[in-house]
Short mmCIF file of N, CA and C in Angstrom, two decimals:
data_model
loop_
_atom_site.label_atom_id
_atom_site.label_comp_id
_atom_site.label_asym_id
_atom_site.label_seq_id
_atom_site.Cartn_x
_atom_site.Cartn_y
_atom_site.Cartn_z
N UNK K 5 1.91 5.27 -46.91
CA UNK K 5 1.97 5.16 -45.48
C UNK K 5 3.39 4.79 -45.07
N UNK K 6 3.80 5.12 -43.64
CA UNK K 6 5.01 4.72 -43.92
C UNK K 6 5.24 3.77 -42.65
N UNK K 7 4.57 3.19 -42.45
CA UNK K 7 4.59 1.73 -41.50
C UNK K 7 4.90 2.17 -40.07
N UNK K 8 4.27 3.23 -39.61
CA UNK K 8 3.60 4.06 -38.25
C UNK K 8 2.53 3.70 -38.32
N UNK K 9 2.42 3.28 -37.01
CA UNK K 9 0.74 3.32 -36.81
C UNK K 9 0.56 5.09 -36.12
N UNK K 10 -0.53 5.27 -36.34
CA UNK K 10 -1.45 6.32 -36.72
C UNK K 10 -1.49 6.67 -35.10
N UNK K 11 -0.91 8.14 -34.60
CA UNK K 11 -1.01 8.45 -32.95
C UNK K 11 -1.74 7.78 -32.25
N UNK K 12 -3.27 7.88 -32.74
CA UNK K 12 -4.07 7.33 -31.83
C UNK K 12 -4.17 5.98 -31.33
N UNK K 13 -3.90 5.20 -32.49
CA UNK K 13 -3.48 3.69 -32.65
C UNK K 13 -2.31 3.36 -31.75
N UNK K 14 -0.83 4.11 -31.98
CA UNK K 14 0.17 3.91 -31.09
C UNK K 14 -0.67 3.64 -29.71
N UNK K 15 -1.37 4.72 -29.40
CA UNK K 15 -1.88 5.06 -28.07
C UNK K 15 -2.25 4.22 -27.21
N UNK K 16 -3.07 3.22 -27.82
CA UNK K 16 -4.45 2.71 -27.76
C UNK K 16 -3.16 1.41 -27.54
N UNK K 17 -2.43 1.05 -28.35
CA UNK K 17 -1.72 -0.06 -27.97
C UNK K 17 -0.64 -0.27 -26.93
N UNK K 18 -0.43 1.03 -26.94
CA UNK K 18 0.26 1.07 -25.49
C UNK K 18 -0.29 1.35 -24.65
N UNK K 19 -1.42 1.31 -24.27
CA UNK K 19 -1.92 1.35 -22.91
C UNK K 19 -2.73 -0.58 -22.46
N UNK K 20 -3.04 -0.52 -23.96
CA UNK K 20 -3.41 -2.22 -23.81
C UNK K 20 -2.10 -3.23 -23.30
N UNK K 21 -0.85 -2.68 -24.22
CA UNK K 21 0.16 -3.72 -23.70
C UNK K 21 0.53 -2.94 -22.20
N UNK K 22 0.94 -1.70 -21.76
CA UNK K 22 0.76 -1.52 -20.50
C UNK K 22 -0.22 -2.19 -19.59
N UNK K 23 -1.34 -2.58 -19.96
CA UNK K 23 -2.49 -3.15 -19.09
C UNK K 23 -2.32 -4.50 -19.12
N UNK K 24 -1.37 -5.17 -19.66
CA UNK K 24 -1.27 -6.81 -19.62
C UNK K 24 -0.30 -7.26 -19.46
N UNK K 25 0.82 -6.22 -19.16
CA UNK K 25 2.10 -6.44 -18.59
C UNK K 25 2.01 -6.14 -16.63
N UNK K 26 0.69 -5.10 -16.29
CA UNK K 26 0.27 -4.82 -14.93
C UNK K 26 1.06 -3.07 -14.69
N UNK K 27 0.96 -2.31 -15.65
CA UNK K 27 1.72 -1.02 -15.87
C UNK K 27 0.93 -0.08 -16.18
N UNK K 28 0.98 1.17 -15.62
CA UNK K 28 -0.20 2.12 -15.29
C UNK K 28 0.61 2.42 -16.81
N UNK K 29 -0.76 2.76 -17.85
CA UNK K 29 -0.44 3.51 -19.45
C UNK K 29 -0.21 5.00 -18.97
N UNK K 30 -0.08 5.59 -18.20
CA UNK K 30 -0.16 7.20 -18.57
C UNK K 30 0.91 7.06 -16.85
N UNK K 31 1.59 8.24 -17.68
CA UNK K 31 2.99 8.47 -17.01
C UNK K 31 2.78 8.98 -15.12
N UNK K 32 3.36 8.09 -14.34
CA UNK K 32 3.46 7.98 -12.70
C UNK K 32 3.04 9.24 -12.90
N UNK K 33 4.20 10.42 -12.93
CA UNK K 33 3.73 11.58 -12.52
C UNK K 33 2.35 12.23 -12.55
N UNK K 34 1.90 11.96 -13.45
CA UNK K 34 0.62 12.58 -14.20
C UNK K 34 -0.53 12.01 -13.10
N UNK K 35 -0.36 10.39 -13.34
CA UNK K 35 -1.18 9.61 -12.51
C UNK K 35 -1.47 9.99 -10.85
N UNK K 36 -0.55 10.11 -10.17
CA UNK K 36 -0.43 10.45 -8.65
C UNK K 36 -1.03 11.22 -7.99
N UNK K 37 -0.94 12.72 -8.54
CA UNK K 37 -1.75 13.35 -7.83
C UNK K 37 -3.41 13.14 -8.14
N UNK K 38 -3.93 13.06 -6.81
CA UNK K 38 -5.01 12.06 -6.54
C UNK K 38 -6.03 13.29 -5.99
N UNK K 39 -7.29 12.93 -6.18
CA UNK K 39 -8.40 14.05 -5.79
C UNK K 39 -9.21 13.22 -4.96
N UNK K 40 -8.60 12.40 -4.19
CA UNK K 40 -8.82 11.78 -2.76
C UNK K 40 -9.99 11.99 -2.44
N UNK K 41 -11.02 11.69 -2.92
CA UNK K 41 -12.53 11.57 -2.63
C UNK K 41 -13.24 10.45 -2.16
N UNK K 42 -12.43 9.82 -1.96
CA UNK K 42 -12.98 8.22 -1.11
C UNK K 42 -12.49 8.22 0.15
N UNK K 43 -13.33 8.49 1.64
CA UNK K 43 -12.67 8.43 2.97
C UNK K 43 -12.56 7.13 3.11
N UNK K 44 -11.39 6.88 3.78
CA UNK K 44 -11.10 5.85 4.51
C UNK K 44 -11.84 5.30 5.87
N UNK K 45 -11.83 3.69 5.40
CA UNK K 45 -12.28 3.63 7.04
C UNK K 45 -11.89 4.07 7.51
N UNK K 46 -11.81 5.05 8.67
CA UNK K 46 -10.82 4.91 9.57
C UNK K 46 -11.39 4.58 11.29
N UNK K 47 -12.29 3.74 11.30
CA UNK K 47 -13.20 3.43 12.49
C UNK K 47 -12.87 1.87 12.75
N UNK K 48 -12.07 1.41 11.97
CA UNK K 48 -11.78 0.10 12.32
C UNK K 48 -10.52 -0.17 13.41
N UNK K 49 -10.91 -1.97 14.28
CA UNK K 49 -10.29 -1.42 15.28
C UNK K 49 -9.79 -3.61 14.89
N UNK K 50 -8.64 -3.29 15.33
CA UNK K 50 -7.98 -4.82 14.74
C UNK K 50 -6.82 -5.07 16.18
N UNK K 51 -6.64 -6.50 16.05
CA UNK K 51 -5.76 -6.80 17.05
C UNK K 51 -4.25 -7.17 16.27
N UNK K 52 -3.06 -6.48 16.98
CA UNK K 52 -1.81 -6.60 16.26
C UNK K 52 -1.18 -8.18 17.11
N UNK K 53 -0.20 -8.45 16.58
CA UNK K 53 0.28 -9.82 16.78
C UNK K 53 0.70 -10.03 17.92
N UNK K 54 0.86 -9.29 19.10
CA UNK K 54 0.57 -9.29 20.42
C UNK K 54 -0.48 -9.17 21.25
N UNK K 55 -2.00 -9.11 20.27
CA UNK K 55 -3.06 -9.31 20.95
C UNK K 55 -3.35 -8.36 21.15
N UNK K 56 -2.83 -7.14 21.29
CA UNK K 56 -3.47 -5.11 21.50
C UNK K 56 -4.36 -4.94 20.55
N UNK K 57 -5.03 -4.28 20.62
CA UNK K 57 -6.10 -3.56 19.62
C UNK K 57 -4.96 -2.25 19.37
N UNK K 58 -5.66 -1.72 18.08
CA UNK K 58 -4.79 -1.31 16.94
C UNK K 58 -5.91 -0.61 16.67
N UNK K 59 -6.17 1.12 16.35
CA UNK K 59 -7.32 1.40 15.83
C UNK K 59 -6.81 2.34 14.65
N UNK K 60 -7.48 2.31 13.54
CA UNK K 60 -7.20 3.03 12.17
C UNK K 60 -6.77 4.67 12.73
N UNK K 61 -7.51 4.90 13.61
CA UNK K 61 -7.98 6.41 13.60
C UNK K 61 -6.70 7.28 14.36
N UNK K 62 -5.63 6.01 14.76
CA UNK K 62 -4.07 6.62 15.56
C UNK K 62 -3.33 6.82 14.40
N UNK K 63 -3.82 6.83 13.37
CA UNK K 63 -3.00 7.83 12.31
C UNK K 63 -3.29 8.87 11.84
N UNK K 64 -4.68 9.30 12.34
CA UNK K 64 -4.80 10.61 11.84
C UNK K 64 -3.73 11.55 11.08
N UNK K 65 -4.13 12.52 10.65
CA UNK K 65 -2.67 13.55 10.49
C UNK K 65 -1.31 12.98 9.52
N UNK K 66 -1.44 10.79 9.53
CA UNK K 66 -0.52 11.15 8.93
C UNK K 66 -0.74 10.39 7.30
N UNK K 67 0.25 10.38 6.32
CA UNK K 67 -0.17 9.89 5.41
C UNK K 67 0.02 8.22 5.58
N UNK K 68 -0.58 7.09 5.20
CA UNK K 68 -0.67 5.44 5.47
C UNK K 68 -0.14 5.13 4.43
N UNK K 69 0.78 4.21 4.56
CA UNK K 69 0.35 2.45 3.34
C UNK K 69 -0.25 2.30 4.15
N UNK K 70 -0.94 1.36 3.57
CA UNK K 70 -2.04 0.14 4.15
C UNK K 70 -1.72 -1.17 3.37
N UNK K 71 -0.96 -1.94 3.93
CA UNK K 71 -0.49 -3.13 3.39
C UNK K 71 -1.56 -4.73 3.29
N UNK K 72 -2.38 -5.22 2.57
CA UNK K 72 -2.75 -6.14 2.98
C UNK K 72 -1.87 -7.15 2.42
N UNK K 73 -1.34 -8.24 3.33
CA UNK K 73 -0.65 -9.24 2.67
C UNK K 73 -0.98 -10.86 3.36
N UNK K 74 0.20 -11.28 3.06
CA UNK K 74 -0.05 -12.99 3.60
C UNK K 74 1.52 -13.17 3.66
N UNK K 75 1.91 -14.73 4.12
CA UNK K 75 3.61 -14.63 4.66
C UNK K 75 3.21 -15.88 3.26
N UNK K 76 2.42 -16.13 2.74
CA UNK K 76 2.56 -17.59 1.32
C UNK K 76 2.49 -16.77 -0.03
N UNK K 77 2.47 -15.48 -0.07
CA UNK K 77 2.42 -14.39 -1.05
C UNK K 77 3.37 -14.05 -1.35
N UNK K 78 3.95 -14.68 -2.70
CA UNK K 78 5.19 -14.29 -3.55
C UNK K 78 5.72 -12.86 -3.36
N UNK K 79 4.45 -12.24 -4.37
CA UNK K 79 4.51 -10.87 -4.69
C UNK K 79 4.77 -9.84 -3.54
N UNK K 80 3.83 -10.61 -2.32
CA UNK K 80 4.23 -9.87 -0.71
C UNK K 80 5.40 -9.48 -0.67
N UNK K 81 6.08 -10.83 -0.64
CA UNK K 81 6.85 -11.15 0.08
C UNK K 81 8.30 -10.18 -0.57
N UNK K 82 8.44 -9.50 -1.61
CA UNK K 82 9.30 -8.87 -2.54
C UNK K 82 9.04 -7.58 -2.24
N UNK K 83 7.62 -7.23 -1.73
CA UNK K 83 7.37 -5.75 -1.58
C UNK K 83 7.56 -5.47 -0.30
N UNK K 84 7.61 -6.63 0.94
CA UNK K 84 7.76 -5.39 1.98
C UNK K 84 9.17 -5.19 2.78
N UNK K 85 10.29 -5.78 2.22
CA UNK K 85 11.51 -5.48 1.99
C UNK K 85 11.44 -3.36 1.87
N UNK K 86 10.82 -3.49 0.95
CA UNK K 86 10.99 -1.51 0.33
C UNK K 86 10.26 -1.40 1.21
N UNK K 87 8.76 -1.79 2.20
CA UNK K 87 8.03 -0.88 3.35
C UNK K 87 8.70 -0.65 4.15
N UNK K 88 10.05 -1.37 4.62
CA UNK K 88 10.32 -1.26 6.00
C UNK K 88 11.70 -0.34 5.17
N UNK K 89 12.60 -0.20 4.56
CA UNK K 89 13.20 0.98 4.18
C UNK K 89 12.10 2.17 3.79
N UNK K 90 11.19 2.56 3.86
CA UNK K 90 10.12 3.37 3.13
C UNK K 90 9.81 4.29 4.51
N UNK K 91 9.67 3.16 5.60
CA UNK K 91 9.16 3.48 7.06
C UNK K 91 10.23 4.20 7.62
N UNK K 92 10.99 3.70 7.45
CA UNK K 92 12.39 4.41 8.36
C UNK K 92 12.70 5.45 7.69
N UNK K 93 12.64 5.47 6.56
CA UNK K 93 13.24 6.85 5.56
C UNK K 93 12.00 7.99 5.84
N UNK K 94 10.89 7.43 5.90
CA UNK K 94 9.69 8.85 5.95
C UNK K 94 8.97 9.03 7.34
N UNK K 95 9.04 8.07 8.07
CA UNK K 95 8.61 7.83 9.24
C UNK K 95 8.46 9.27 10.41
N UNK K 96 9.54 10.10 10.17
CA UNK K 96 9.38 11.49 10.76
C UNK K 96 9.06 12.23 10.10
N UNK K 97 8.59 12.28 9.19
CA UNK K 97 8.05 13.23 8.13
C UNK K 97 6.39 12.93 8.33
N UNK K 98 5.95 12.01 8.95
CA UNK K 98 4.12 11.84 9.04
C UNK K 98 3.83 10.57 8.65
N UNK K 99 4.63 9.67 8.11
CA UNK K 99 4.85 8.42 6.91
C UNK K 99 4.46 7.30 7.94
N UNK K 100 3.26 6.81 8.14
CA UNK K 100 2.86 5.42 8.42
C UNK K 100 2.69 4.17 7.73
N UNK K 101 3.19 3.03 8.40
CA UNK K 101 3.00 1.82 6.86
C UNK K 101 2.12 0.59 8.18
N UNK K 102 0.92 0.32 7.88
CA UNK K 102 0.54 -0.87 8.34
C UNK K 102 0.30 -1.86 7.38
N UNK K 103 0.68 -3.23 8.12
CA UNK K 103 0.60 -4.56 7.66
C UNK K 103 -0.63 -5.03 8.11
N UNK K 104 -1.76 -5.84 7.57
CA UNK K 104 -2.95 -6.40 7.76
C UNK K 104 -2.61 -7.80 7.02
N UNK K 105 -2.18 -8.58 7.92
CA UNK K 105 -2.01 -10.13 7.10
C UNK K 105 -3.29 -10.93 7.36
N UNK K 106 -3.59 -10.95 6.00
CA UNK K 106 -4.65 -11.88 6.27
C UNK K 106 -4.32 -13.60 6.36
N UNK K 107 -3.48 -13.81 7.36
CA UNK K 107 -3.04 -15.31 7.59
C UNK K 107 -3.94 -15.28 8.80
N UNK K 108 -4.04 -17.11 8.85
CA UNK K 108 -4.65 -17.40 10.27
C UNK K 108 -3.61 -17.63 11.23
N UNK K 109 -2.64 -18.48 11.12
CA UNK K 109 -1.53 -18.07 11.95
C UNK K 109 -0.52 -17.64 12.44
N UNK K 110 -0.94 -17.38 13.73
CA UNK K 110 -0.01 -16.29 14.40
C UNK K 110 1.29 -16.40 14.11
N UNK K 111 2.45 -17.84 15.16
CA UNK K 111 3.42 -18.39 14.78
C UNK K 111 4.16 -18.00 13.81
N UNK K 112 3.83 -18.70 12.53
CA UNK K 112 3.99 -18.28 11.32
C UNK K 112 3.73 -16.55 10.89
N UNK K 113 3.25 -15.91 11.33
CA UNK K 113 3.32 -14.33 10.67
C UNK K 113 4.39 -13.89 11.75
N UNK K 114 4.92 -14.06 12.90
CA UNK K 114 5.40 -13.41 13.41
C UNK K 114 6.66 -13.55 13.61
N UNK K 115 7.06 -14.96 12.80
CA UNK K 115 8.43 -15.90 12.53
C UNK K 115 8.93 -14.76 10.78
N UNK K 116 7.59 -14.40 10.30
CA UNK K 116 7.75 -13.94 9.08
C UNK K 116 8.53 -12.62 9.37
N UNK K 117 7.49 -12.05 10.17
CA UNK K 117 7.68 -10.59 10.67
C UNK K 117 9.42 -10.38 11.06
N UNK K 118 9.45 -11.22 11.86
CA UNK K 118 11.02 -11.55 12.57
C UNK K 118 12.43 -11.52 11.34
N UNK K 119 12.14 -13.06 10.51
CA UNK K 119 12.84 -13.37 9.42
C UNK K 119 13.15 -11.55 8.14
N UNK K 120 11.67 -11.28 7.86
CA UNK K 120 12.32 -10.07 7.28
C UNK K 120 12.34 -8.53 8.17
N UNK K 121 12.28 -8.69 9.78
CA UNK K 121 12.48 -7.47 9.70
C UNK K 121 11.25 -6.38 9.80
N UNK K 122 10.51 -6.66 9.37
CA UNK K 122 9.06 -5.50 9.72
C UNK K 122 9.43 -4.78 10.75
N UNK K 123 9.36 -3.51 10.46
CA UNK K 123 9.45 -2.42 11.39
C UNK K 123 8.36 -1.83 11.76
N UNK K 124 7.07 -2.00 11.07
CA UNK K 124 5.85 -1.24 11.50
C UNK K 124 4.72 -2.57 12.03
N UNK K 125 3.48 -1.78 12.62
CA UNK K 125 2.49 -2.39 13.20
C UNK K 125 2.32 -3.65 11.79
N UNK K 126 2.11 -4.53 12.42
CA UNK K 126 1.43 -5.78 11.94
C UNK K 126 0.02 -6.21 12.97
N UNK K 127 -1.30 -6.24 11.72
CA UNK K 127 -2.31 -6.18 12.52
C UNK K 127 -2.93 -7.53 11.61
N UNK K 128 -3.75 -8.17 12.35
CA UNK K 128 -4.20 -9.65 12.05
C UNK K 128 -5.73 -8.82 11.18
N UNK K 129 -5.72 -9.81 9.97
CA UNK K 129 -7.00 -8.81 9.29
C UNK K 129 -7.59 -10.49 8.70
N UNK K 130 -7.17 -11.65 9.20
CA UNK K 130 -8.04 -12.93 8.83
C UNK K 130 -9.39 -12.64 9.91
N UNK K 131 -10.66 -12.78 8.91
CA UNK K 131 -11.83 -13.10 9.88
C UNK K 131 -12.27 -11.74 9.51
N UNK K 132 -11.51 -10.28 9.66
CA UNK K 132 -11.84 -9.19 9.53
C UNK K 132 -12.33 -8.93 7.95
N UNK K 133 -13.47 -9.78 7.47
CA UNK K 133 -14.42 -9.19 5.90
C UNK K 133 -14.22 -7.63 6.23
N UNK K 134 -15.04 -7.08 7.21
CA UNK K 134 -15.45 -5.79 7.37
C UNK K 134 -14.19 -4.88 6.60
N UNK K 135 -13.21 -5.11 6.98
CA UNK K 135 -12.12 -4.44 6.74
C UNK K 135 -11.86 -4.45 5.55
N UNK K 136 -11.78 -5.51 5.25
CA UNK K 136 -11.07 -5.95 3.77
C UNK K 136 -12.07 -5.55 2.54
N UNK K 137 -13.19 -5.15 3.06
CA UNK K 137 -14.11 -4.78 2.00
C UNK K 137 -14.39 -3.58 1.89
N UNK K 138 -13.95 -2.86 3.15
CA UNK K 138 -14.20 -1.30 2.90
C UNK K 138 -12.65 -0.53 2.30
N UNK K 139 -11.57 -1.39 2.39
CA UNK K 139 -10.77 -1.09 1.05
C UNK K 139 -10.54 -1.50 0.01
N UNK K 140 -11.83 -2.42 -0.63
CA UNK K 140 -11.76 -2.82 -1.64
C UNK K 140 -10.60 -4.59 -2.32
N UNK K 141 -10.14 -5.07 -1.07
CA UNK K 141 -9.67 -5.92 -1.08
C UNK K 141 -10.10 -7.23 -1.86
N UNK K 142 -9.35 -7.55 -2.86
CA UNK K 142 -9.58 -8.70 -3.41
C UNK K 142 -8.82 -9.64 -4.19
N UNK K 143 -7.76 -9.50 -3.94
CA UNK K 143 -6.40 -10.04 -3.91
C UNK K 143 -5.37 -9.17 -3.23
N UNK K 144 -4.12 -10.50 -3.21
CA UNK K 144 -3.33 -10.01 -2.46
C UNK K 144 -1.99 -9.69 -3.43
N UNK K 145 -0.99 -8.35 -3.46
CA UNK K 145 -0.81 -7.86 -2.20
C UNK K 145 -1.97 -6.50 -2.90
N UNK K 146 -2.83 -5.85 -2.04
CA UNK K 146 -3.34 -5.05 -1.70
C UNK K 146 -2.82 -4.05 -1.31
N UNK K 147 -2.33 -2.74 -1.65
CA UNK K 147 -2.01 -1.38 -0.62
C UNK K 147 -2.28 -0.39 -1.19
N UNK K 148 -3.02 0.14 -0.24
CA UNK K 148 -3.75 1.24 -0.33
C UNK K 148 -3.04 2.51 0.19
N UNK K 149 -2.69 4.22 -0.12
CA UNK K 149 -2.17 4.78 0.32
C UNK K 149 -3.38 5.69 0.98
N UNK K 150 -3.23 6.27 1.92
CA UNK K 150 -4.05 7.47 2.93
C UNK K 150 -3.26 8.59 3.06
N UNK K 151 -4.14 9.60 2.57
CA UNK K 151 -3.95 11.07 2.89
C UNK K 151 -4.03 11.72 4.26
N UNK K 152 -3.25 12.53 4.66
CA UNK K 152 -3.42 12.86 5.98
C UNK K 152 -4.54 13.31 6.83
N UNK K 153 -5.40 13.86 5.61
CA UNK K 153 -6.87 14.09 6.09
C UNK K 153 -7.95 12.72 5.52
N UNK K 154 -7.45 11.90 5.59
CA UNK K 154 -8.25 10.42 5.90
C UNK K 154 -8.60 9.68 4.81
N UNK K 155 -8.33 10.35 3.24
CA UNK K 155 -8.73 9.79 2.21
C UNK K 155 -8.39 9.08 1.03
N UNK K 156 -8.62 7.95 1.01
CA UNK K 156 -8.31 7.24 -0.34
C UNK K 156 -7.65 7.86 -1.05
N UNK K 157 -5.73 7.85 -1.54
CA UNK K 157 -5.29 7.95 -2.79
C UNK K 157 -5.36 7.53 -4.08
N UNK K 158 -4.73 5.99 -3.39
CA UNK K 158 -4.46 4.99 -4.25
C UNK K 158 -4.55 4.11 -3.83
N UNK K 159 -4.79 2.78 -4.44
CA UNK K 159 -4.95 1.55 -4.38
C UNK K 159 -4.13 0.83 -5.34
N UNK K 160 -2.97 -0.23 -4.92
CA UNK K 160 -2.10 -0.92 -6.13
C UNK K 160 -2.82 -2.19 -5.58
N UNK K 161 -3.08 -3.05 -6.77
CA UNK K 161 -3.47 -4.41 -6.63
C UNK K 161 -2.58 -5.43 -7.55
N UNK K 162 -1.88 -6.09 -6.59
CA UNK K 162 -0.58 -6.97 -7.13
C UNK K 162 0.97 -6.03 -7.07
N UNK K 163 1.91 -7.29 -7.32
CA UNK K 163 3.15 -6.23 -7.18
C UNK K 163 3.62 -4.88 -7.74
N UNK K 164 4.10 -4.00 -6.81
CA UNK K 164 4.07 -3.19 -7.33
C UNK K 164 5.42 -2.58 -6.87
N UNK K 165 6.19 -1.75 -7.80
CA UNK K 165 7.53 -1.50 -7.08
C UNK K 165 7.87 -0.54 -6.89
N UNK K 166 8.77 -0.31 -5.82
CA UNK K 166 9.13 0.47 -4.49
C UNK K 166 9.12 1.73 -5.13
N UNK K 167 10.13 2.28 -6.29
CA UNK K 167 9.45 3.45 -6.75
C UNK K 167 8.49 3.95 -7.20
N UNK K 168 7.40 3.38 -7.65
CA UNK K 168 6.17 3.34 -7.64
C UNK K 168 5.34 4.43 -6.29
N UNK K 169 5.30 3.10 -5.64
CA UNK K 169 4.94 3.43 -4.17
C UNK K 169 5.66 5.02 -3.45
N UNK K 170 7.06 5.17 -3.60
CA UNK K 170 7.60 6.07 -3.48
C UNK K 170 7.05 7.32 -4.16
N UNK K 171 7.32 7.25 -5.18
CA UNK K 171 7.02 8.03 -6.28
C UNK K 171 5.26 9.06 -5.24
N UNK K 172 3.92 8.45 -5.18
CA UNK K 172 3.16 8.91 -4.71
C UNK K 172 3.46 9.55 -3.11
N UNK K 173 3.94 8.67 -2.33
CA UNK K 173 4.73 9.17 -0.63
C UNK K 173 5.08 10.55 -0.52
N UNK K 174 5.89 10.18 -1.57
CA UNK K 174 7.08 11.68 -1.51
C UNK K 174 6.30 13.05 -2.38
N UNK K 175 5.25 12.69 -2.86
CA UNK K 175 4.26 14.15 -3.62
C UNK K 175 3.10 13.91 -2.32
N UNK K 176 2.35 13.14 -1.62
CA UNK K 176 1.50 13.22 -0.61
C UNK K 176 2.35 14.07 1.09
N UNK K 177 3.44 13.47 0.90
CA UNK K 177 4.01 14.02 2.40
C UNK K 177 4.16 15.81 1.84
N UNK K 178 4.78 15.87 0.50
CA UNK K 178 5.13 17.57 0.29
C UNK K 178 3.77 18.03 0.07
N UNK K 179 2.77 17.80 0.04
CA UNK K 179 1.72 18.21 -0.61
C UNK K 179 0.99 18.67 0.78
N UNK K 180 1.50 18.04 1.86
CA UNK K 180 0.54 18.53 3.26
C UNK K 180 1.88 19.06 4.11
N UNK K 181 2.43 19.61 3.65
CA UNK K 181 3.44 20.27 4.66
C UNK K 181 3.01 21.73 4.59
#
């Protein structure tokens, strides 16, 4: 033998140490394109940090993040730096990014909002279960991507980085042009 582990073995261990480092085992590209068979809510209707109602369904047509976060969330707090360059860079191309903070206060999310900059809707999603369960929410940061015709891509749970996120954007926006 010559002190290789055996293909399948390699395999098998790199997808385990991929899975405990928080790293998709099988290569972005491969992974991404998505057969979007899970619709999105898109009937939910939330109030943004000025008190407006905010309804899922004013994005039709285009592709979403769906950000769930908090302003006491490390991992948040590193990722939405890249949403708001993400927003501005794809934003005329169909590219929507909403924020759903699940904080209770206002003050504080909107001092947050301010401090880094958020360029897109920030919608209050504390109190809102309904919401948070029909995307599968159960830690934070949460983001979910939407297809232009309404359906579940992807879902990243915990940090996840900007090319990453990119990486799927930029094959969903060419993919509906």
């Amino acid at each position: 033998m010559s002190g290789r582990l055996p293909r399948r073995a390699r395999a098998l261990a790199s997808a385990l140490l991929a899975g405990a480092l928080g790293l998709s085992a099988t290569p972005l590209r491969a992974a991404t394109t998505c057969s979007a068979s899970t619709p999105a809510a898109r009937n939910f209707v939330l109030r943004d940090v000025d008190n407006h109602k905010w309804t899922f369904a004013s994005t039709r047509g285009k592709v979403v993040l769906l950000d769930f976060w908090a302003t006491w969330c490390a991992p948040c707090k590193i990722e939405i730096p890249g949403f708001v360059e993400m927003y501005d860079r794809f934003k005329a191309d169909g590219f929507e990014v909403v924020g759903v903070s699940m904080d209770t206060d206002l003050p504080a999310i909107k001092a947050f909002a301010g401090e880094h900059r958020i360029n897109y809707p920030i919608l209050i999603g504390a109190g809102a279960d309904g919401v948070s369960r029909a995307f599968g929410v159960e830690g934070l940061p949460t983001t979910v991507l939407v297809t232009r015709d309404g359906r579940i891509c992807r879902t990243f749970v915990g940090q996840t980085s900007k090319a990453q996120f990119e990486d799927v954007i930029t094959q969903l926006l060419a993919a509906s042009r």
